[in-house]
Coordinates of C-alpha atoms in Angstrom, one line a residue:
X1 CA -2.9 -18.6 -25.9
X2 CA -5.7 -20.6 -24.3
X3 CA -9.0 -18.9 -24.2
X4 CA -10.6 -18.3 -20.8
X5 CA -14.2 -19.4 -20.5
X6 CA -16.8 -17.9 -18.3
X7 CA -19.3 -20.1 -16.5
X8 CA -22.6 -19.7 -18.5
X9 CA -25.0 -21.7 -16.3
X10 CA -26.4 -19.5 -13.5
X11 CA -26.7 -21.0 -10.1
X12 CA -29.3 -18.5 -9.1
X13 CA -32.0 -16.5 -11.0
X14 CA -30.3 -13.8 -12.9
X15 CA -32.2 -10.6 -13.9
X16 CA -32.4 -9.8 -17.6
X17 CA -30.2 -6.8 -17.0
X18 CA -27.3 -9.0 -16.2
X19 CA -27.4 -10.6 -19.7
X20 CA -26.2 -7.5 -21.5
X21 CA -23.0 -8.2 -23.3
X22 CA -21.5 -4.7 -22.7
X23 CA -21.4 -3.7 -19.1
X24 CA -22.9 -0.4 -18.2
X25 CA -20.7 2.7 -17.8
X26 CA -20.5 4.0 -14.3
X27 CA -21.9 7.3 -15.4
X28 CA -24.9 5.6 -16.9
X29 CA -25.5 3.1 -14.2
X30 CA -29.2 3.5 -14.0
X31 CA -30.1 3.5 -17.7
X32 CA -30.9 -0.2 -17.8
X33 CA -34.0 -0.2 -15.8
X34 CA -35.9 1.9 -13.3
X35 CA -35.4 5.5 -12.2
X36 CA -32.2 6.6 -10.6
X37 CA -32.5 7.0 -6.9
X38 CA -31.9 10.3 -5.2
X39 CA -28.2 11.0 -4.8
X40 CA -27.2 11.2 -1.2
X41 CA -24.9 13.9 -0.1
X42 CA -21.5 12.3 0.1
X43 CA -19.8 12.5 3.5
X44 CA -16.1 13.5 3.7
X45 CA -13.8 10.5 3.2
X46 CA -14.6 6.8 2.5
X47 CA -16.0 6.1 6.0
X48 CA -14.2 2.8 6.0
X49 CA -10.6 1.5 5.7
X50 CA -9.4 -1.4 3.6
X51 CA -9.6 -3.9 6.5
X52 CA -13.2 -2.9 7.2
X53 CA -14.1 -3.2 3.5
X54 CA -12.6 -6.7 3.5
X55 CA -14.8 -7.6 6.5
X56 CA -17.9 -6.2 4.8
X57 CA -17.2 -8.2 1.7
X58 CA -16.7 -11.4 3.7
X59 CA -20.0 -10.9 5.5
X60 CA -21.8 -10.1 2.3
X61 CA -20.4 -13.2 0.6
X62 CA -21.5 -15.3 3.5
X63 CA -25.1 -14.0 3.4
X64 CA -25.4 -14.3 -0.4
X65 CA -23.9 -17.8 -0.4
X66 CA -26.5 -18.8 2.2
X67 CA -29.2 -18.0 -0.3
X68 CA -30.2 -14.5 1.0
X69 CA -31.0 -12.0 -1.8
X70 CA -28.5 -9.3 -2.3
X71 CA -30.9 -6.5 -1.4
X72 CA -31.9 -8.2 1.9
X73 CA -28.2 -8.9 2.6
X74 CA -27.4 -5.2 2.2
X75 CA -30.3 -4.2 4.5
X76 CA -29.0 -6.5 7.2
X77 CA -25.5 -5.2 6.9
X78 CA -26.7 -1.6 6.9
X79 CA -28.6 -2.1 10.2
X80 CA -25.6 -3.5 12.0
X81 CA -23.1 -0.9 10.5
X82 CA -21.8 1.5 13.2
X83 CA -20.0 3.9 10.9
X84 CA -22.4 6.6 9.6
X85 CA -20.6 7.4 6.4
X86 CA -20.3 3.8 5.3
X87 CA -23.9 3.1 6.4
X88 CA -25.0 5.7 4.0
X89 CA -23.0 4.0 1.2
X90 CA -24.7 0.7 1.9
X91 CA -28.1 2.3 1.9
X92 CA -27.3 4.1 -1.3
X93 CA -26.4 0.8 -3.0
X94 CA -29.7 -0.7 -1.7
X95 CA -31.6 2.2 -3.1
X96 CA -30.0 1.6 -6.5
X97 CA -31.2 -2.1 -6.5
X98 CA -34.7 -1.1 -5.4
X99 CA -34.9 1.3 -8.3
X100 CA -34.1 -1.5 -10.8
X101 CA -30.3 -1.2 -11.0
X102 CA -27.7 -3.8 -10.5
X103 CA -25.4 -4.3 -7.5
X104 CA -22.5 -3.2 -9.6
X105 CA -24.4 0.0 -10.6
X106 CA -24.6 0.9 -6.9
X107 CA -20.9 0.2 -6.4
X108 CA -20.1 2.4 -9.4
X109 CA -22.1 5.2 -8.0
X110 CA -19.9 5.0 -4.9
X111 CA -16.6 4.7 -6.6
X112 CA -14.9 6.8 -3.9
X113 CA -15.2 3.6 -1.7
X114 CA -15.1 0.7 -4.2
X115 CA -12.2 0.7 -6.7
X116 CA -12.3 -0.5 -10.3
X117 CA -11.2 -4.0 -9.4
X118 CA -14.1 -4.5 -7.0
X119 CA -16.7 -3.1 -9.4
X120 CA -15.6 -5.1 -12.4
X121 CA -15.3 -8.4 -10.5
X122 CA -18.9 -7.9 -9.2
X123 CA -20.1 -7.0 -12.7
X124 CA -18.5 -10.2 -14.1
X125 CA -20.1 -12.2 -11.3
X126 CA -23.5 -10.8 -12.1
X127 CA -23.1 -11.5 -15.8
X128 CA -22.1 -15.1 -15.1
X129 CA -24.7 -15.7 -12.3
X130 CA -21.9 -16.5 -9.8
X131 CA -22.0 -13.4 -7.7
X132 CA -21.7 -15.4 -4.4
X133 CA -18.5 -17.1 -5.7
X134 CA -17.1 -13.8 -6.9
X135 CA -17.8 -12.1 -3.6
X136 CA -16.1 -14.9 -1.7
X137 CA -13.1 -14.8 -4.0
X138 CA -12.9 -11.0 -3.7
X139 CA -13.0 -11.2 0.1
X140 CA -10.2 -13.8 0.1
X141 CA -8.2 -11.5 -2.2
X142 CA -8.7 -8.5 0.0
X143 CA -7.8 -10.4 3.2
X144 CA -4.6 -11.7 1.7
X145 CA -3.7 -8.3 0.2
X146 CA -4.2 -6.7 3.7
X147 CA -2.1 -9.4 5.3
X148 CA 0.9 -8.9 2.9
X149 CA 0.5 -5.1 3.2
X150 CA 0.5 -5.3 6.9
X151 CA 3.7 -7.4 6.9
X152 CA 5.5 -4.9 4.6
X153 CA 4.4 -2.0 6.8
X154 CA 5.6 -3.8 9.9
X155 CA 9.0 -4.2 8.3
X156 CA 9.1 -0.4 7.7
X157 CA 7.5 0.8 11.0
X158 CA 10.2 -0.7 13.2
X159 CA 13.2 1.2 11.7
X160 CA 11.1 4.4 11.4
X161 CA 10.2 4.2 15.1
X162 CA 13.8 3.6 16.1
X163 CA 15.0 6.5 13.9
X164 CA 12.4 8.8 15.4
X165 CA 13.4 7.9 18.9
X166 CA 17.1 8.4 18.1
X167 CA 16.4 11.8 16.5
X168 CA 14.3 12.8 19.6
X169 CA 17.0 11.8 22.0
X170 CA 19.8 13.5 20.1
X171 CA 17.6 16.7 19.8
X172 CA 17.0 16.8 23.6
X173 CA 20.7 16.3 24.3
X174 CA 21.7 19.0 21.8
X175 CA 19.2 21.6 23.0
X176 CA 19.1 21.1 26.7
X177 CA 22.1 19.1 27.9
X178 CA 25.0 20.2 25.8
X179 CA 24.7 23.9 26.5
X180 CA 25.1 23.1 30.2
X181 CA 28.5 21.6 29.5
X182 CA 29.5 24.7 27.5
X183 CA 29.2 26.8 30.6
X184 CA 31.4 24.4 32.6
X185 CA 34.0 24.3 29.9
X186 CA 34.1 28.1 29.5
X187 CA 34.6 28.6 33.3
X188 CA 37.3 25.8 33.8
X189 CA 39.4 25.9 30.7
X190 CA 39.9 29.7 31.0
X191 CA 40.1 30.6 27.4
X192 CA 42.0 27.5 26.2
X193 CA 40.8 26.1 22.8
X194 CA 38.4 23.2 22.9
X195 CA 39.0 19.9 21.1
X196 CA 37.7 20.0 17.5
X197 CA 34.9 17.4 18.0
X198 CA 33.7 19.3 21.1
X199 CA 33.7 22.7 19.2
X200 CA 31.7 21.2 16.3
X201 CA 29.2 19.7 18.8
X202 CA 28.8 23.0 20.6
X203 CA 28.4 25.0 17.4
X204 CA 25.6 22.6 16.2
X205 CA 24.0 22.7 19.7
X206 CA 24.0 26.6 19.8
X207 CA 22.5 26.7 16.3
X208 CA 19.7 24.3 17.2
X209 CA 19.0 26.1 20.5
X210 CA 19.0 29.6 19.0
X211 CA 17.2 28.7 15.8
X212 CA 14.8 26.0 17.0
X213 CA 12.0 27.4 14.8
X214 CA 14.2 27.5 11.8
X215 CA 15.2 23.9 12.4
X216 CA 11.6 22.8 12.7
X217 CA 10.7 24.8 9.6
X218 CA 13.5 23.1 7.6
X219 CA 12.3 19.7 8.8
X220 CA 8.7 20.4 7.9
X221 CA 9.8 21.9 4.6
X222 CA 11.8 18.8 3.7
X223 CA 8.8 16.7 4.5
X224 CA 6.4 18.8 2.4
X225 CA 8.9 19.0 -0.4
X226 CA 9.3 15.2 -0.5
X227 CA 5.5 14.8 -0.6
X228 CA 5.2 17.3 -3.5
X229 CA 8.1 15.7 -5.3
X230 CA 6.6 12.2 -4.9
X231 CA 3.4 13.4 -6.6
X232 CA 5.3 14.6 -9.7
X233 CA 5.8 12.3 -12.7
X234 CA 9.6 12.2 -12.5
X235 CA 9.5 12.0 -8.7
X236 CA 7.1 9.1 -8.7
X237 CA 9.3 7.2 -11.2
X238 CA 12.5 7.8 -9.1
X239 CA 10.9 6.8 -5.8
X240 CA 9.3 3.7 -7.4
X241 CA 12.6 2.7 -9.0
X242 CA 14.4 3.0 -5.7
X243 CA 11.7 1.0 -4.0
X244 CA 12.3 -2.1 -6.2
X245 CA 16.1 -1.6 -6.7
X246 CA 17.4 -0.6 -3.3
X247 CA 19.5 -3.3 -1.7
X248 CA 17.7 -5.6 0.8
X249 CA 14.5 -3.5 0.9
X250 CA 14.1 -3.5 -2.9
X251 CA 13.8 -7.3 -3.0
X252 CA 11.0 -7.2 -0.4
X253 CA 9.0 -4.5 -2.3
X254 CA 9.5 -6.3 -5.7
X255 CA 8.3 -9.6 -4.3
X256 CA 5.2 -7.8 -2.8
X257 CA 4.5 -6.1 -6.1
X258 CA 4.8 -9.4 -8.0
X259 CA 2.5 -11.1 -5.5
X260 CA 0.0 -8.3 -5.8
X261 CA 0.1 -8.4 -9.7
X262 CA -0.4 -12.2 -9.9
X263 CA -3.1 -12.3 -7.3
X264 CA -5.1 -9.4 -8.8
X265 CA -4.7 -10.7 -12.4
X266 CA -5.6 -14.3 -11.4
X267 CA -8.6 -13.2 -9.3
X268 CA -10.0 -11.1 -12.2
X269 CA -9.5 -13.9 -14.8
X270 CA -11.1 -16.5 -12.5
X271 CA -14.1 -14.2 -12.0
X272 CA -14.7 -14.0 -15.7
X273 CA -13.3 -10.5 -16.5
X274 CA -11.9 -10.4 -20.1
X275 CA -8.1 -10.6 -20.2
X276 CA -7.5 -7.1 -21.7
X277 CA -9.8 -5.5 -19.1
X278 CA -8.1 -7.5 -16.4
X279 CA -4.7 -6.3 -17.5
X280 CA -5.9 -2.7 -17.5
X281 CA -7.3 -3.0 -13.9
X282 CA -4.2 -4.7 -12.7
X283 CA -2.1 -2.0 -14.2
X284 CA -4.1 0.7 -12.5
X285 CA -3.9 -1.0 -9.1
X286 CA -0.3 -2.1 -9.3
X287 CA 1.0 0.7 -7.0
X288 CA 4.3 1.0 -8.8
X289 CA 5.0 3.0 -12.0
X290 CA 7.6 0.6 -13.4
X291 CA 5.4 -2.4 -12.7
X292 CA 2.5 -0.6 -14.3
X293 CA 4.6 0.2 -17.4
X294 CA 5.5 -3.5 -17.7
X295 CA 1.9 -4.5 -17.5
X296 CA 1.0 -1.9 -20.1
X297 CA 3.5 -3.5 -22.5
X298 CA 1.9 -6.9 -21.9
X299 CA -1.6 -5.3 -22.5
X300 CA -0.5 -3.9 -25.9
X301 CA 1.1 -7.1 -27.0
X302 CA -1.9 -9.2 -26.0
X303 CA -4.1 -6.8 -27.8
X304 CA -2.1 -7.6 -31.0
X305 CA -2.6 -11.3 -30.5
X306 CA 0.4 -12.3 -28.4
X307 CA 0.4 -14.3 -25.2
X308 CA 1.2 -12.9 -21.7
X309 CA 4.4 -14.7 -20.8
X310 CA 6.8 -13.5 -23.6
X311 CA 6.1 -9.7 -23.3
X312 CA 6.2 -10.0 -19.5
X313 CA 9.6 -11.6 -19.7
X314 CA 10.9 -8.8 -22.1
X315 CA 10.2 -6.2 -19.4
X316 CA 13.1 -7.5 -17.3
X317 CA 11.1 -6.8 -14.1
X318 CA 9.5 -10.2 -13.4
X319 CA 11.8 -13.2 -12.7
X320 CA 12.1 -16.0 -15.1
X321 CA 10.3 -18.4 -12.8
X322 CA 7.2 -16.2 -12.8
X323 CA 7.1 -15.9 -16.6
X324 CA 7.8 -19.6 -17.1
X325 CA 4.9 -20.6 -14.8
X326 CA 2.6 -18.1 -16.6
X327 CA 3.6 -19.7 -19.9
X328 CA 2.8 -23.2 -18.6
X329 CA -0.6 -21.9 -17.3
X330 CA -1.4 -20.4 -20.8
X331 CA -0.5 -23.7 -22.5
X332 CA -2.6 -25.8 -20.2
X333 CA -5.5 -23.4 -20.0
X334 CA -5.2 -23.0 -16.3
X335 CA -3.7 -19.5 -16.2
X336 CA -5.9 -18.2 -13.2
X337 CA -4.9 -21.2 -11.0
X338 CA -1.3 -20.8 -12.0
X339 CA -1.3 -17.1 -11.1
X340 CA -2.9 -17.8 -7.8
X341 CA -0.1 -20.4 -7.1
X342 CA 2.5 -17.8 -8.0
X343 CA 0.9 -15.3 -5.6
X344 CA 0.8 -17.8 -2.8
X345 CA 4.5 -18.5 -3.3
X346 CA 5.5 -14.9 -3.3
X347 CA 3.4 -14.1 -0.3
X348 CA 5.3 -16.8 1.6
X349 CA 8.6 -15.3 0.3
X350 CA 7.5 -11.9 1.6
X351 CA 6.8 -13.4 5.0
X352 CA 10.3 -14.9 5.1
X353 CA 11.9 -11.7 3.8
X354 CA 10.1 -9.6 6.5
X355 CA 11.3 -12.0 9.2
X356 CA 14.9 -11.9 7.9
X357 CA 14.8 -8.1 7.5
X358 CA 13.5 -7.5 11.0
X359 CA 16.4 -9.6 12.4
X360 CA 18.9 -7.6 10.4
X361 CA 17.4 -4.1 11.1
X362 CA 17.4 -4.6 14.9
X363 CA 21.2 -4.8 15.5
X364 CA 21.8 -2.1 12.8
X365 CA 19.5 0.3 14.6
X366 CA 21.1 -0.4 18.0
X367 CA 24.5 0.2 16.5
X368 CA 23.3 3.5 14.9
X369 CA 21.8 4.8 18.2
X370 CA 25.0 3.8 20.0
X371 CA 27.1 5.7 17.5
X372 CA 25.0 8.8 17.7
X373 CA 24.8 9.0 21.5
X374 CA 28.4 7.7 21.9
X375 CA 29.7 10.5 19.6
X376 CA 28.1 13.1 21.7
X377 CA 29.4 11.6 25.0
X378 CA 32.9 11.3 23.6
X379 CA 32.9 14.9 22.4
X380 CA 31.8 16.1 25.8
X381 CA 34.3 14.0 27.7
X382 CA 37.4 15.2 25.7
X383 CA 37.4 18.6 27.5
X384 CA 36.8 16.9 30.9
X385 CA 40.0 14.9 30.4
X386 CA 41.9 18.1 29.7
X387 CA 40.4 19.7 32.8
X388 CA 41.4 16.7 34.9
X389 CA 44.9 16.9 33.6
X390 CA 45.1 20.6 34.4
X391 CA 43.9 20.0 38.0
X392 CA 46.4 17.2 38.5

C-alpha cells in the first residue's frame, strides 16, 4: 500500500505548538500554552445549521487564503454574524487563540457545533502549515455534501407531501362527508341491507368520527414508537438495512452512502490525516450502521498491514468498480484523488437517480390518490344506484 505523505514545508509561519507529533486531546485543549479562557455558558442548540456552517467555512477559508491571520478572520466573522448563539461560538474560539491555544483547540471546545471530521482536518492543516488549503477543501466538501443531501431529501419530500395530502383528504371525507350519506341511505333504503363496500366504509367512518381522539392517539403512538425503535440497536440495523436494500429507493441511498464515504475519506487523506484515523472518522460519520461496520472491517485489516481495497471488497456492500478504482489509487499512490473521482461519479449518479425517481413517483402517487378517493366514491354510489332502481 502506498504511503501517504503530508506536506512538510509550511506556506505561512507556524507556531511551535503546531509541530507537536501527537495532537492534543479535546479535553486538554489548552495545556500546550497559555491559560484556558473562561468558559462561556453554552446556549441551547448549535445556533447554526449545516448550510450555515458551510458558508462560515467558505468565508473563513477566503479570508485566511487572502493572508489575514486566523484570529483577525474570526473577529471579522464574529462582527458580521447575526445569530447570537453561533456568534458566541466564534468569540469562544477567538478567546482560545488569544490565550495561546490553536484554532483546532477552540473547535474542540465547541464540539457541539464542529464534528470530529471538521476538528481533525483543521488539526492536520495546522500541523502541515496548510490551514488555508484545508479550510478551502473542507468548505468544498461541506457544500457538496449539502447538495447531495438536499437532492436525496427532495426525492423523499415529494412522496411524503403527496401521502400527507391524501391522508388529510380521506380523513376529511370519512369524518365529515360520509356520515351525511349514511343519513340519506337510512331514510331511503328503509331498512334494506347496504352493499358490503358501503357498509365497511360507513363502519370505518363511524369509528373515526366517534373515536377521533383515539385515532389521533394511535397515530401519534405509532410515530413515537417508530422513533424509539429507530434509536435501539436492532431497530437502527433493520432501518439502515432497509434503506440500502429496498427496491428503487435502496439504490439511491446506497449511492449516496458510497459518495459520502469516498468524499469524506478522500478529503481527510488529502488533508494529511493518518489513514487509520481517517477511517475511524469516516466510520463515525457514515450515517449507516452497515456501511460503518464495513469500514470498521477495513480499519482492522489496515491496522494489521493490509490495504484498503481487498477488505472493502469482502464486505459485499461496495460495488466492484469502487474497490477496483481504490486499488488502482493505492498502487499509483494517488488514493485521495481517486476517492474524490469516485465521489464525483456517484454524486452524478445520485443526481440522475433522483431525477428518475421523481418521474416515477409522480404517476404512482396520482394513481394512489385516485384509488383512495375513487374507492370512497364507488362505495357511496352503490346504494344510490339501488335507490334509483327502487324509485324507477
